mmCIF file of C-alpha atoms and ligand atoms in Angstrom:
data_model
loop_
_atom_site.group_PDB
_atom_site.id
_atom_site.type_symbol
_atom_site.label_atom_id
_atom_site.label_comp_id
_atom_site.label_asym_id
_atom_site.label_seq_id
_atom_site.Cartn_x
_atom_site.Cartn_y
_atom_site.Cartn_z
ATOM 1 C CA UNK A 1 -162.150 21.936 -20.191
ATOM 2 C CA UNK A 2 -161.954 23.962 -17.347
ATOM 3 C CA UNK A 3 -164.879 25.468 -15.375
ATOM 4 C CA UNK A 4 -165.624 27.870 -12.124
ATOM 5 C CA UNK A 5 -167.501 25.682 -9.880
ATOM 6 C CA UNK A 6 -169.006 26.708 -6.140
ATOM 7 C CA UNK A 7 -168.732 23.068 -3.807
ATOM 8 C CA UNK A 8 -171.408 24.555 -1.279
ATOM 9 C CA UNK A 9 -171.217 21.412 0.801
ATOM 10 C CA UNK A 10 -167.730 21.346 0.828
ATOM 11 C CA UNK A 11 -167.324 25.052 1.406
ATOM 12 C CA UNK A 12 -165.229 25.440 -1.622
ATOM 13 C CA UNK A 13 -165.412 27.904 -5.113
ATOM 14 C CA UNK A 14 -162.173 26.120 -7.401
ATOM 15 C CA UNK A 15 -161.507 25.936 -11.473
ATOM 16 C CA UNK A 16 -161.737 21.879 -12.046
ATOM 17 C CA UNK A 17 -162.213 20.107 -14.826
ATOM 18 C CA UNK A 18 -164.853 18.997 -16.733
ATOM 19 C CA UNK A 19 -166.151 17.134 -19.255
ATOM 20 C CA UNK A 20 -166.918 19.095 -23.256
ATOM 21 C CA UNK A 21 -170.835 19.139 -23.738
ATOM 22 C CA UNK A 22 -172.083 17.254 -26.523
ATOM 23 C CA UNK A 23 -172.570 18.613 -29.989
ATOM 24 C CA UNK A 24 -175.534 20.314 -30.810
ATOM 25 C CA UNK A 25 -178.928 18.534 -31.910
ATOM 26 C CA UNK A 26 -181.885 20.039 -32.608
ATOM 27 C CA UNK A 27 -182.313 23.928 -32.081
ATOM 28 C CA UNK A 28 -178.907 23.795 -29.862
ATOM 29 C CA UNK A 29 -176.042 26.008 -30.213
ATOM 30 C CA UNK A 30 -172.125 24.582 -29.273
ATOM 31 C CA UNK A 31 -171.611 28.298 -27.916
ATOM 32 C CA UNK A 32 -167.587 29.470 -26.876
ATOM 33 C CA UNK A 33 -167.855 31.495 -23.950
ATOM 34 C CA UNK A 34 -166.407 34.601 -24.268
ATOM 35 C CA UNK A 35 -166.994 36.745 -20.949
ATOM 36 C CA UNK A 36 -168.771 36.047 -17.604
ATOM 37 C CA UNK A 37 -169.449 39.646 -15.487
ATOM 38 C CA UNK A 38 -169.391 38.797 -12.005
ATOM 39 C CA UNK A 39 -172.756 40.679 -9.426
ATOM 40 C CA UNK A 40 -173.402 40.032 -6.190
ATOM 41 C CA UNK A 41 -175.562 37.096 -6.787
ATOM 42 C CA UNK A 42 -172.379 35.420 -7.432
ATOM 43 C CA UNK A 43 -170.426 36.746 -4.508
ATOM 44 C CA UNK A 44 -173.433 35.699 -2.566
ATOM 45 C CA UNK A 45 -173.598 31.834 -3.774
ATOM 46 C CA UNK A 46 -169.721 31.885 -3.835
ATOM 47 C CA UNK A 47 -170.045 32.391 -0.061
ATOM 48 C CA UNK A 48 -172.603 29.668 0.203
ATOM 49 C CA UNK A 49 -175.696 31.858 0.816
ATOM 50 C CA UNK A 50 -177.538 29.996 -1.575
ATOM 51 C CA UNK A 51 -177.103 28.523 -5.110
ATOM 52 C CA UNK A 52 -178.126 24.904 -5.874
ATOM 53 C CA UNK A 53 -176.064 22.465 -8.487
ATOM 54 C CA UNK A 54 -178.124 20.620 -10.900
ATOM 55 C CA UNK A 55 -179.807 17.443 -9.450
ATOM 56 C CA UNK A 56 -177.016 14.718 -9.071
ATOM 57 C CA UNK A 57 -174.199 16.938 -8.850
ATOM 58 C CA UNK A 58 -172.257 17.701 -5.596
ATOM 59 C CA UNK A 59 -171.564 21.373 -7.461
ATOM 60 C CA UNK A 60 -172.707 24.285 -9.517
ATOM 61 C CA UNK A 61 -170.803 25.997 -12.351
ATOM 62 C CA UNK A 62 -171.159 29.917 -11.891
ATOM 63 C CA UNK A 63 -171.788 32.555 -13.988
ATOM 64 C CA UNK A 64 -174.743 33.984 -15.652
ATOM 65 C CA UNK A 65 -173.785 37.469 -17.103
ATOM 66 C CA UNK A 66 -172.234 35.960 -20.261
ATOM 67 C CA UNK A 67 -171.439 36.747 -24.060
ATOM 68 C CA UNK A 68 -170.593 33.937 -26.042
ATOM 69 C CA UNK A 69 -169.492 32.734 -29.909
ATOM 70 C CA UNK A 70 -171.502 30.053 -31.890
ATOM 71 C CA UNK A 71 -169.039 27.213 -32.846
ATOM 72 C CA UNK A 72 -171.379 25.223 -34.517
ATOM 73 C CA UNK A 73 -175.278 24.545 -34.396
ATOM 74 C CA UNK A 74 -178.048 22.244 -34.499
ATOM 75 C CA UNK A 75 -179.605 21.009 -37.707
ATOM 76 C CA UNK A 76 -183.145 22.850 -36.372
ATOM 77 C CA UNK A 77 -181.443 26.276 -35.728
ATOM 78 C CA UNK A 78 -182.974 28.994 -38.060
ATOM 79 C CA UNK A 79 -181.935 32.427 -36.665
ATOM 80 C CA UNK A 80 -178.513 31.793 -35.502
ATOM 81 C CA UNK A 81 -175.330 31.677 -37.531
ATOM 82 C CA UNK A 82 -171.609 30.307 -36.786
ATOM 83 C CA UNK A 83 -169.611 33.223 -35.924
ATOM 84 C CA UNK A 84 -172.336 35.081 -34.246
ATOM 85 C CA UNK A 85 -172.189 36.927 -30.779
ATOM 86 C CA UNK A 86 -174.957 35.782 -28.346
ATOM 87 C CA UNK A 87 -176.103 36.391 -24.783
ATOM 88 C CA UNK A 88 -178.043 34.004 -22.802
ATOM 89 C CA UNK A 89 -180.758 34.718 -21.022
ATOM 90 C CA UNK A 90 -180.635 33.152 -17.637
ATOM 91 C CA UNK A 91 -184.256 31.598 -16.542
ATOM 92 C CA UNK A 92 -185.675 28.539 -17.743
ATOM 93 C CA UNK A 93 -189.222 27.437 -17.515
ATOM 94 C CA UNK A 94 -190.593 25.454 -14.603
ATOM 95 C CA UNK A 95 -192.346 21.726 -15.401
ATOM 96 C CA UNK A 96 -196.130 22.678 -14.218
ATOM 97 C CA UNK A 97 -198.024 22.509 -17.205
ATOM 98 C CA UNK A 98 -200.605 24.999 -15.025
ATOM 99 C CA UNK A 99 -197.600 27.765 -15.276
ATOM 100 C CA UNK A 100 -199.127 29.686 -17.801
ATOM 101 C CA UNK A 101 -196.465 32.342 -17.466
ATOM 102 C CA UNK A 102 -193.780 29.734 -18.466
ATOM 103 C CA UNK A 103 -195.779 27.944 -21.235
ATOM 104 C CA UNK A 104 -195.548 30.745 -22.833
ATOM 105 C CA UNK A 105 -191.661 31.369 -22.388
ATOM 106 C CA UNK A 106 -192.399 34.548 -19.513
ATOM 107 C CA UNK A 107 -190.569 32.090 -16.704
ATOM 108 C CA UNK A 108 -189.291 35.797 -15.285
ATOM 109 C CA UNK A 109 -193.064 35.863 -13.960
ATOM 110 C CA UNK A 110 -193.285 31.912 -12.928
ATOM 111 C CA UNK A 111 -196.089 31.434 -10.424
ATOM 112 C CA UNK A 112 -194.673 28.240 -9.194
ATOM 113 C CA UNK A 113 -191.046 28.716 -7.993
ATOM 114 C CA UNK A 114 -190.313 25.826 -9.741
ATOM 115 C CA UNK A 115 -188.174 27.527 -12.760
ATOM 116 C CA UNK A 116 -184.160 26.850 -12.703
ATOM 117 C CA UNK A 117 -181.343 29.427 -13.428
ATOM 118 C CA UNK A 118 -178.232 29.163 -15.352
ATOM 119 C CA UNK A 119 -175.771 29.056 -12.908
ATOM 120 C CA UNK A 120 -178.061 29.688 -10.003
ATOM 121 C CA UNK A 121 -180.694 27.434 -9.529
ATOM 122 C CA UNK A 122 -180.277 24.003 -10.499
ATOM 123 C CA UNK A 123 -178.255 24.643 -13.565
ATOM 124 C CA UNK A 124 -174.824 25.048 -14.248
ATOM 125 C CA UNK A 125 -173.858 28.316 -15.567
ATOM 126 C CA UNK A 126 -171.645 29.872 -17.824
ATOM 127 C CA UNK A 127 -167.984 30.092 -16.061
ATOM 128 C CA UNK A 128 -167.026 27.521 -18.440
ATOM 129 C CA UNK A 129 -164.966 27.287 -21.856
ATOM 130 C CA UNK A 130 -167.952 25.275 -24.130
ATOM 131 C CA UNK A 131 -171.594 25.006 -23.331
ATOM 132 C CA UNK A 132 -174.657 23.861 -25.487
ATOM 133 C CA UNK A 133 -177.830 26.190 -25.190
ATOM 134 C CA UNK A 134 -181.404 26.433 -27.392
ATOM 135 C CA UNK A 135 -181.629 29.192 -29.525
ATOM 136 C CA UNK A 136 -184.726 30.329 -28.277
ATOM 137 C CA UNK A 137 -182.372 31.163 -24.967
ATOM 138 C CA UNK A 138 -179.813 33.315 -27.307
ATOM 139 C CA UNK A 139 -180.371 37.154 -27.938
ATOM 140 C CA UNK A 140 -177.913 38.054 -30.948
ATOM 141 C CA UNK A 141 -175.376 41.179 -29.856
ATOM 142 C CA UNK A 142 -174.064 43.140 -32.537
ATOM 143 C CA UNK A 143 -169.839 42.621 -33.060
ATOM 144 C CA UNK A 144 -169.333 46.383 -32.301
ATOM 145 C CA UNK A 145 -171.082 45.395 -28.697
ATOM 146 C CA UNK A 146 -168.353 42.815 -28.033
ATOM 147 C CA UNK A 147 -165.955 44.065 -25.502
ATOM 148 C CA UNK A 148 -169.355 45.249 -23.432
ATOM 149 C CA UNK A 149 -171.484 42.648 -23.842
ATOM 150 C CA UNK A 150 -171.308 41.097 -20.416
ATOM 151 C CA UNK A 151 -172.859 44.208 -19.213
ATOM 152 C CA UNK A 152 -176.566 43.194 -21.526
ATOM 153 C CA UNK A 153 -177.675 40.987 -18.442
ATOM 154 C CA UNK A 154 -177.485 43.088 -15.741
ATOM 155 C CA UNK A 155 -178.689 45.812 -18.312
ATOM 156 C CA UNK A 156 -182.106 43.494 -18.962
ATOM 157 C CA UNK A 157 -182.867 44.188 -15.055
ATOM 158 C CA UNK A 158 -183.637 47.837 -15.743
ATOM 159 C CA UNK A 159 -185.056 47.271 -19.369
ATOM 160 C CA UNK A 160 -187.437 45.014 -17.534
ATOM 161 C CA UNK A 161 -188.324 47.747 -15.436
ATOM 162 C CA UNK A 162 -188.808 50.058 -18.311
ATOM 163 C CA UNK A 163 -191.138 47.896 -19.907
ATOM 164 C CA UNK A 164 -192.923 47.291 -16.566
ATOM 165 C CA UNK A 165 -193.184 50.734 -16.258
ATOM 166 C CA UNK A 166 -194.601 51.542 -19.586
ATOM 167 C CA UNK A 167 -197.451 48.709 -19.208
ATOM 168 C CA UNK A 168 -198.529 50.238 -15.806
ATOM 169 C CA UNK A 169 -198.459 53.897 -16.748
ATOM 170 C CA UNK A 170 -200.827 53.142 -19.267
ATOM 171 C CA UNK A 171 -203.089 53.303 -16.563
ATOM 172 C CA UNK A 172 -202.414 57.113 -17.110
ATOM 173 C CA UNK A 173 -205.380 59.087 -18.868
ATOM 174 C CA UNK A 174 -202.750 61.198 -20.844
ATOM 175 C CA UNK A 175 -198.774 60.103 -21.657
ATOM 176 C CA UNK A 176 -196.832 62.023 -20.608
ATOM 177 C CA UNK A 177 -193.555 63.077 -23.021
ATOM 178 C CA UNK A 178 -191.037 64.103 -20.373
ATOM 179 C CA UNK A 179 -189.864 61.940 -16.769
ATOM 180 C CA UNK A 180 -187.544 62.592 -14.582
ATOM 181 C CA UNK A 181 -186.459 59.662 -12.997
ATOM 182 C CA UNK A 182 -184.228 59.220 -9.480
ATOM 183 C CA UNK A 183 -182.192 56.235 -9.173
ATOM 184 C CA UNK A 184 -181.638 54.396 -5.644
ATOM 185 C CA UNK A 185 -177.859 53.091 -5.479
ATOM 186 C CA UNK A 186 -174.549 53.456 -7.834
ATOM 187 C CA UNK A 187 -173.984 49.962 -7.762
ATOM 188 C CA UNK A 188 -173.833 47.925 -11.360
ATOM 189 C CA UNK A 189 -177.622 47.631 -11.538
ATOM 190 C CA UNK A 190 -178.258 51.653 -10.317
ATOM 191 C CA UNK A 191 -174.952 52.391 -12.863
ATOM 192 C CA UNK A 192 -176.745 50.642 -15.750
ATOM 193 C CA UNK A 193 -180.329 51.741 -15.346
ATOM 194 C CA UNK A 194 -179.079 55.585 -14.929
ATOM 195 C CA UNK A 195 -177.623 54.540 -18.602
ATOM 196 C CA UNK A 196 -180.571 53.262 -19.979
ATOM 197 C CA UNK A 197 -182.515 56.898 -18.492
ATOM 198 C CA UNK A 198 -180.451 59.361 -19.599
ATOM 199 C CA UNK A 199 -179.506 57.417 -23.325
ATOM 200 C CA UNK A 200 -184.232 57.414 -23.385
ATOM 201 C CA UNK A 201 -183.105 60.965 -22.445
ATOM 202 C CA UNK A 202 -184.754 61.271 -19.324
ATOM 203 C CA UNK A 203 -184.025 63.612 -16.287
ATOM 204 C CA UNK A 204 -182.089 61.230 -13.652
ATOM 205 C CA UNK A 205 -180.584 62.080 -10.547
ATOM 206 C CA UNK A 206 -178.557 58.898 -8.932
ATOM 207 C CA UNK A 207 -178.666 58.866 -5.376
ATOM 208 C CA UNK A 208 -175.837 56.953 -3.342
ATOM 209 C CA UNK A 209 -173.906 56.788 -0.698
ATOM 210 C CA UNK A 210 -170.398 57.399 -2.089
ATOM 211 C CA UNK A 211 -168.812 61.052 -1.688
ATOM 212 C CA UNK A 212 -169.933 63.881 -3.807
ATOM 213 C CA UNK A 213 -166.468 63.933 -5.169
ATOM 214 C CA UNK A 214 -165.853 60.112 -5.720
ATOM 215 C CA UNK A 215 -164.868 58.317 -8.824
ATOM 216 C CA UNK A 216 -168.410 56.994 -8.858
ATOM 217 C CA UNK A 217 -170.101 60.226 -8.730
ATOM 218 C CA UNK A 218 -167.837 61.629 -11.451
ATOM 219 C CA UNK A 219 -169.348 58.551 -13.282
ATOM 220 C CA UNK A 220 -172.716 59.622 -12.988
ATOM 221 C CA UNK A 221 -171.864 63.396 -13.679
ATOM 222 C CA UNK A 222 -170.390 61.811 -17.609
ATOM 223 C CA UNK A 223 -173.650 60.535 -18.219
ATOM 224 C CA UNK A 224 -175.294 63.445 -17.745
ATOM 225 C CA UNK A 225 -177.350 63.052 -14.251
ATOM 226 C CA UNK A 226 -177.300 64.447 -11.440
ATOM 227 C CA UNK A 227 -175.464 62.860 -8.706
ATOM 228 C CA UNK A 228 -176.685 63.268 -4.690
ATOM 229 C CA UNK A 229 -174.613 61.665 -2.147
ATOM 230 C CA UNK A 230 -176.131 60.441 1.446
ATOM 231 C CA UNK A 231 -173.492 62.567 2.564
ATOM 232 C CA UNK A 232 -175.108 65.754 2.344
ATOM 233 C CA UNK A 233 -178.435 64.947 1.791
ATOM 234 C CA UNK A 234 -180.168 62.480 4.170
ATOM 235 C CA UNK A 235 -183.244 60.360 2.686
ATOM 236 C CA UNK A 236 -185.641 62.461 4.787
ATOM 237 C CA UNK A 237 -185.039 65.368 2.738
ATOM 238 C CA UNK A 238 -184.264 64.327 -0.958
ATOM 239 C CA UNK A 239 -187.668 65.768 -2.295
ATOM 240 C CA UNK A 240 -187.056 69.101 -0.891
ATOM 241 C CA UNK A 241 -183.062 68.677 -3.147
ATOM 242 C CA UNK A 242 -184.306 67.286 -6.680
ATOM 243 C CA UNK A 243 -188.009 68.371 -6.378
ATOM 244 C CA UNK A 244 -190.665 65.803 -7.430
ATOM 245 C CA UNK A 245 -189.876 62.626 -9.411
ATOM 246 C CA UNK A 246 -192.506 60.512 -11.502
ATOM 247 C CA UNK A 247 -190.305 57.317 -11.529
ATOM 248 C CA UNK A 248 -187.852 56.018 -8.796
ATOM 249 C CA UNK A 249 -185.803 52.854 -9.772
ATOM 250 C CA UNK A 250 -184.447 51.285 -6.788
ATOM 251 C CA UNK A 251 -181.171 49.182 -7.014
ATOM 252 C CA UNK A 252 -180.149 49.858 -3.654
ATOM 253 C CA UNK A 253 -181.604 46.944 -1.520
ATOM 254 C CA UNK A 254 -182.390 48.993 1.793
ATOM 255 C CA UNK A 255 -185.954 49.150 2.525
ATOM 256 C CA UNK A 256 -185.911 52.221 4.361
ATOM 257 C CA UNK A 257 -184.482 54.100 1.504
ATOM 258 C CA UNK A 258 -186.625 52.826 -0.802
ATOM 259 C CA UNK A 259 -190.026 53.623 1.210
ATOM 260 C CA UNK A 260 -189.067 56.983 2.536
ATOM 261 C CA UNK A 261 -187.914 58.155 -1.440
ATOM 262 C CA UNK A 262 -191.441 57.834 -2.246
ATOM 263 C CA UNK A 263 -192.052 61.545 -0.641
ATOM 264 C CA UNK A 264 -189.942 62.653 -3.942
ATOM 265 C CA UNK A 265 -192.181 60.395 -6.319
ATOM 266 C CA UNK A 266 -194.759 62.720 -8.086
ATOM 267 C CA UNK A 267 -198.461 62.710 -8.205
ATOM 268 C CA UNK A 268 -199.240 59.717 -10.162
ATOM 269 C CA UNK A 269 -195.727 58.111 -9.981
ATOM 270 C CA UNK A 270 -194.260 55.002 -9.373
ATOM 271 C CA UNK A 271 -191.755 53.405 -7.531
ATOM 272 C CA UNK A 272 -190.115 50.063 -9.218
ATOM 273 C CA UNK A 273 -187.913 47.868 -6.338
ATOM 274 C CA UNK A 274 -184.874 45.491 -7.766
ATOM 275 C CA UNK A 275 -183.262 44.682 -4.904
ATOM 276 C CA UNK A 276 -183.436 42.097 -2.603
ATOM 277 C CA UNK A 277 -182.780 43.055 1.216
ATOM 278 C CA UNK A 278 -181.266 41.451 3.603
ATOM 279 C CA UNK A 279 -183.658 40.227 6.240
ATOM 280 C CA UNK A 280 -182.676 42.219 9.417
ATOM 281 C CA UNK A 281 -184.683 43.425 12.655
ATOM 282 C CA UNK A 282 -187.686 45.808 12.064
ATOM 283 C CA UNK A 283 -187.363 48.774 10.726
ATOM 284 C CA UNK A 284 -189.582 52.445 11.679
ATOM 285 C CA UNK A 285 -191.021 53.961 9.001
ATOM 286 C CA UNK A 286 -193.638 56.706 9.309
ATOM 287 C CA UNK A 287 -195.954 53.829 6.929
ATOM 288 C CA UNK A 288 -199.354 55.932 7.560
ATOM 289 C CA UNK A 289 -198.144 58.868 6.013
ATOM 290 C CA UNK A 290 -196.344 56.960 3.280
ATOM 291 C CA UNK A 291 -199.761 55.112 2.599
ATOM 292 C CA UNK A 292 -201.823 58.171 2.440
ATOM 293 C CA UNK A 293 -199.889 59.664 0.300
ATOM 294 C CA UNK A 294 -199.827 56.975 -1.933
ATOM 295 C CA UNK A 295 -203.232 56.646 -2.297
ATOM 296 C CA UNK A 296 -204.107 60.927 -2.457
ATOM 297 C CA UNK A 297 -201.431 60.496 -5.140
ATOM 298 C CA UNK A 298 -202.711 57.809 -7.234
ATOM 299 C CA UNK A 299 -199.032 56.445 -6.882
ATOM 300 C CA UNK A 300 -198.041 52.891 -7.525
ATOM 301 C CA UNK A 301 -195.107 50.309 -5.847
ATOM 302 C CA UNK A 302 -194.490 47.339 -8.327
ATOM 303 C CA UNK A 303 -191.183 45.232 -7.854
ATOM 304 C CA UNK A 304 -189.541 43.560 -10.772
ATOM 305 C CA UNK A 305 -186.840 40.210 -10.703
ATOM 306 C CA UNK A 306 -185.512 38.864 -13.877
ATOM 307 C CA UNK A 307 -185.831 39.703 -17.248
ATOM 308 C CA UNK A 308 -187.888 38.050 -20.751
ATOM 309 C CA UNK A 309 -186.598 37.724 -24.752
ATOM 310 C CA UNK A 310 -187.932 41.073 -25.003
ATOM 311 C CA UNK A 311 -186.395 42.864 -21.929
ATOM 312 C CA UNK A 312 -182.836 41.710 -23.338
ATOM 313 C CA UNK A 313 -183.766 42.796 -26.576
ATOM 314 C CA UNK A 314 -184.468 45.808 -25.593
ATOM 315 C CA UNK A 315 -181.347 46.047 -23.283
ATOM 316 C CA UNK A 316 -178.952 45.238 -26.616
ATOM 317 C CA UNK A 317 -180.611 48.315 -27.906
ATOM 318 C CA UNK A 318 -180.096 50.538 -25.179
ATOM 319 C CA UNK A 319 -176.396 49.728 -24.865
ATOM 320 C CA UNK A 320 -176.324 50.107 -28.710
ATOM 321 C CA UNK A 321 -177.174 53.693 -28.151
ATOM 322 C CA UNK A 322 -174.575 54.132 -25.579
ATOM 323 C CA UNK A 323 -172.051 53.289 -26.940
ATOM 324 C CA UNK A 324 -173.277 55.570 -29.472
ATOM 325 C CA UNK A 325 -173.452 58.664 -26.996
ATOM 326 C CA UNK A 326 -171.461 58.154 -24.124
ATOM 327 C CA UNK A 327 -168.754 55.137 -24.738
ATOM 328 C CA UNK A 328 -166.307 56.153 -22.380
ATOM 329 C CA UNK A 329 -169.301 56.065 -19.353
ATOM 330 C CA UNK A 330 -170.337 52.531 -20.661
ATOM 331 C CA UNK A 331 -166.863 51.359 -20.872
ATOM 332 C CA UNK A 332 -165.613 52.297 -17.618
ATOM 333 C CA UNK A 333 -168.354 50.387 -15.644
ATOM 334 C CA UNK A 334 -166.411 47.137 -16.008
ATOM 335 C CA UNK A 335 -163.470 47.982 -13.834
ATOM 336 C CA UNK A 336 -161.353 44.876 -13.697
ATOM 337 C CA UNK A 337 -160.377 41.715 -16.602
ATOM 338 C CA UNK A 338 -159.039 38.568 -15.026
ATOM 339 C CA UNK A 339 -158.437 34.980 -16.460
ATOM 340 C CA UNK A 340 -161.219 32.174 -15.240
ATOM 341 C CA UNK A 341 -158.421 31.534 -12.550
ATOM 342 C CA UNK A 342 -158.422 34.275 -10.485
ATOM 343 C CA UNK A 343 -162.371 33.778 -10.255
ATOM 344 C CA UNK A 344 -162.165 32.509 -6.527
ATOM 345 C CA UNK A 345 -160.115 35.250 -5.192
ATOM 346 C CA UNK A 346 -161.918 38.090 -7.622
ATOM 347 C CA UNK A 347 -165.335 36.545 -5.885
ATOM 348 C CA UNK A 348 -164.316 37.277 -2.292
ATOM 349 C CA UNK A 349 -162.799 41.207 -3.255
ATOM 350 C CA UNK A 350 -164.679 43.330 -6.030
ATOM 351 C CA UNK A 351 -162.656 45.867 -7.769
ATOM 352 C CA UNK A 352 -164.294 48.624 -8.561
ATOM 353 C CA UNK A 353 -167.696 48.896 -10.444
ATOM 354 C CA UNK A 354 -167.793 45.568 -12.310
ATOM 355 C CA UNK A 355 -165.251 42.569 -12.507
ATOM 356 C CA UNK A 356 -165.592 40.211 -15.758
ATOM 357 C CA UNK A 357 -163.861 36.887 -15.950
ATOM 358 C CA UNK A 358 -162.048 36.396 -19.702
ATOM 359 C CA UNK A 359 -162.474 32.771 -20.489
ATOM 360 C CA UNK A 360 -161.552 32.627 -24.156
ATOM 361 C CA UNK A 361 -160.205 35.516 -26.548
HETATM 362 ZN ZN1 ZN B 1 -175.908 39.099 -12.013
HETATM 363 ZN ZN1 ZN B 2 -193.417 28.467 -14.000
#
């Protein structure tokens, strides 16, 4: 069967062959892969960034944004049926039995570093046709999700950082009933977490770079937020344009950006960081004002990688409601469908929002 593999020795990304996994045994699924989205996580191993193949192998099979079929299962599989639509999580536990955070299946919050990822870390991923995975790695997607499903990983980023979100703002003495949230960036992950707001039915303004009157800020305007382009409005004076924010979800990367927002973020607010910046010279930022005003403001920074069960759970059920209230917004964040063989060349080039890679049906 064929498979998507990055040779980051060799400098290479090719489709070769390899061999069928074996059939399932115990709590395994024989899974048919479906769909693979393609991020910048990708792009950024298929350049040879990073990315290591499993232990003994001289390459790693891509792809971890996938929705996949059960061909057949294991004789210990309980909640999974032939037939059924899954998605994969994509971090697996680390050895140490000290990693309490992994013993008990939270490897997004691993203390060790040791933890592998499908098709990232020491595991081959899901750019393949066949693959064998433990249920307890599988989140069931309802059939009517099919045709979006690839989008549930990238989604699980920003349910994450709902859930996060919720747990610290219990700190709160009161809960409040209304936010209004500001996302950093109209990239996939901004895209999908100003979904997830406005379908919870929060106030979001998207703040990016592109034009006022780009595709991409039309996008925003369908879901219903507000959209602010860099264009007009420079970073320094955002809070004086949307007025105060109690949660900013940054997908943006830029450190900057991210720091100086926080004179939007309300008393009491917090900022939640996804992205992972590029290590560049120093930057100047005016830090002793943002620090007072963090603390005067009782505000709080957290940053958030990965995603649990739960947080893909509860991204299955936000793009359930989507597609409920705004299908056509949902629809037209993946962009561009191409066969597992123009992978290598769809890798170097994105088109558009999000590229998937059709590997069967
Ligand atoms: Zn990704
Ligand atoms: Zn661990």
């Amino acid at each position: 069967m064929r498979a998507l593999a990055v040779f980051r020795e060799q400098q290479d990304v090719r489709v070769i062959d390899v061999a069928e996994p074996p059939a399932p045994t115990g709590r395994q699924a024989l899974l048919r892969v479906l769909e693979v989205g393609i991020c910048g996580t990708d792009r950024e191993i298929a350049a040879f960034e990073y990315g290591d193949p499993p232990t003994g192998s001289d390459y790693l099979i891509l792809g971890h944004e996938a929705v996949a079929e059960v061909l057949e299962t294991g004789p210990d599989v309980t909640e999974l049926r032939v037939g059924d639509l899954v998605v994969p999580t994509v971090r697996r536990p680390c050895p140490d039995s000290g990693c309490r955070t992994c013993r008990i299946g939270r490897q997004d919050f691993c203390t060790t570093g040791a933890f592998t990822e499908r098709g990232i870390k020491h595991a081959h991923g899901y750019l393949t046709e066949l693959v064998v995975e433990d249920e307890q790695n599988l989140v069931a997607v309802p059939p009517q999700l099919t045709d979006v499903a690839t989008l549930i990983e990238p989604l699980s980023i920003a349910a994450k950082a709902a859930e996060q979100a919720q747990a610290i703002q219990q700190r709160l003495p009161w809960q409040p009933d209304k936010a209004r949230t500001l996302v950093l960036g109209a990239g996939p992950i901004g895209m999908l977490g100003a979904i997830a707001m406005t379908v919870t039915r929060f106030d979001t303004v998207v703040y990016s770079r592109e034009p006022a009157d780009s595709p991409r800020a039309d996008k925003v305007r369908e879901l219903g937020a507000v959209y602010v382009s860099t264009e007009q409005t420079p970073i320094e004076k955002i809070n004086s344009v949307i007025g105060a924010i109690d949660v900013i979800y940054e997908a943006v990367g830029v450190p900057t950006v991210a720091f100086t927002a926080t004179q939007a973020l309300a008393p009491n607010g917090l900022l939640i960081l996804t992205g992972i910046p590029a290590l560049n010279e120093p930057a100047t930022l005016p830090i002793d004002r943002i620090m007072k005003d963090i603390v005067l403001n009782n505000q709080a920074i957290v940053g958030t990688v990965n995603a649990g069960r739960s947080a893909f759970e509860l991204a299955v059920q936000k793009l359930e409601q989507a597609m409920y209230l705004i299908p056509h917004s949902v629809r037209s964040i993946i962009t561009n469908r191409v066969p597992l063989d123009a992978g290598p060349e769809v890798l170097k080039q994105p088109h558009g929002v999000k590229d998937v890679l059709r590997i069967n049906g």
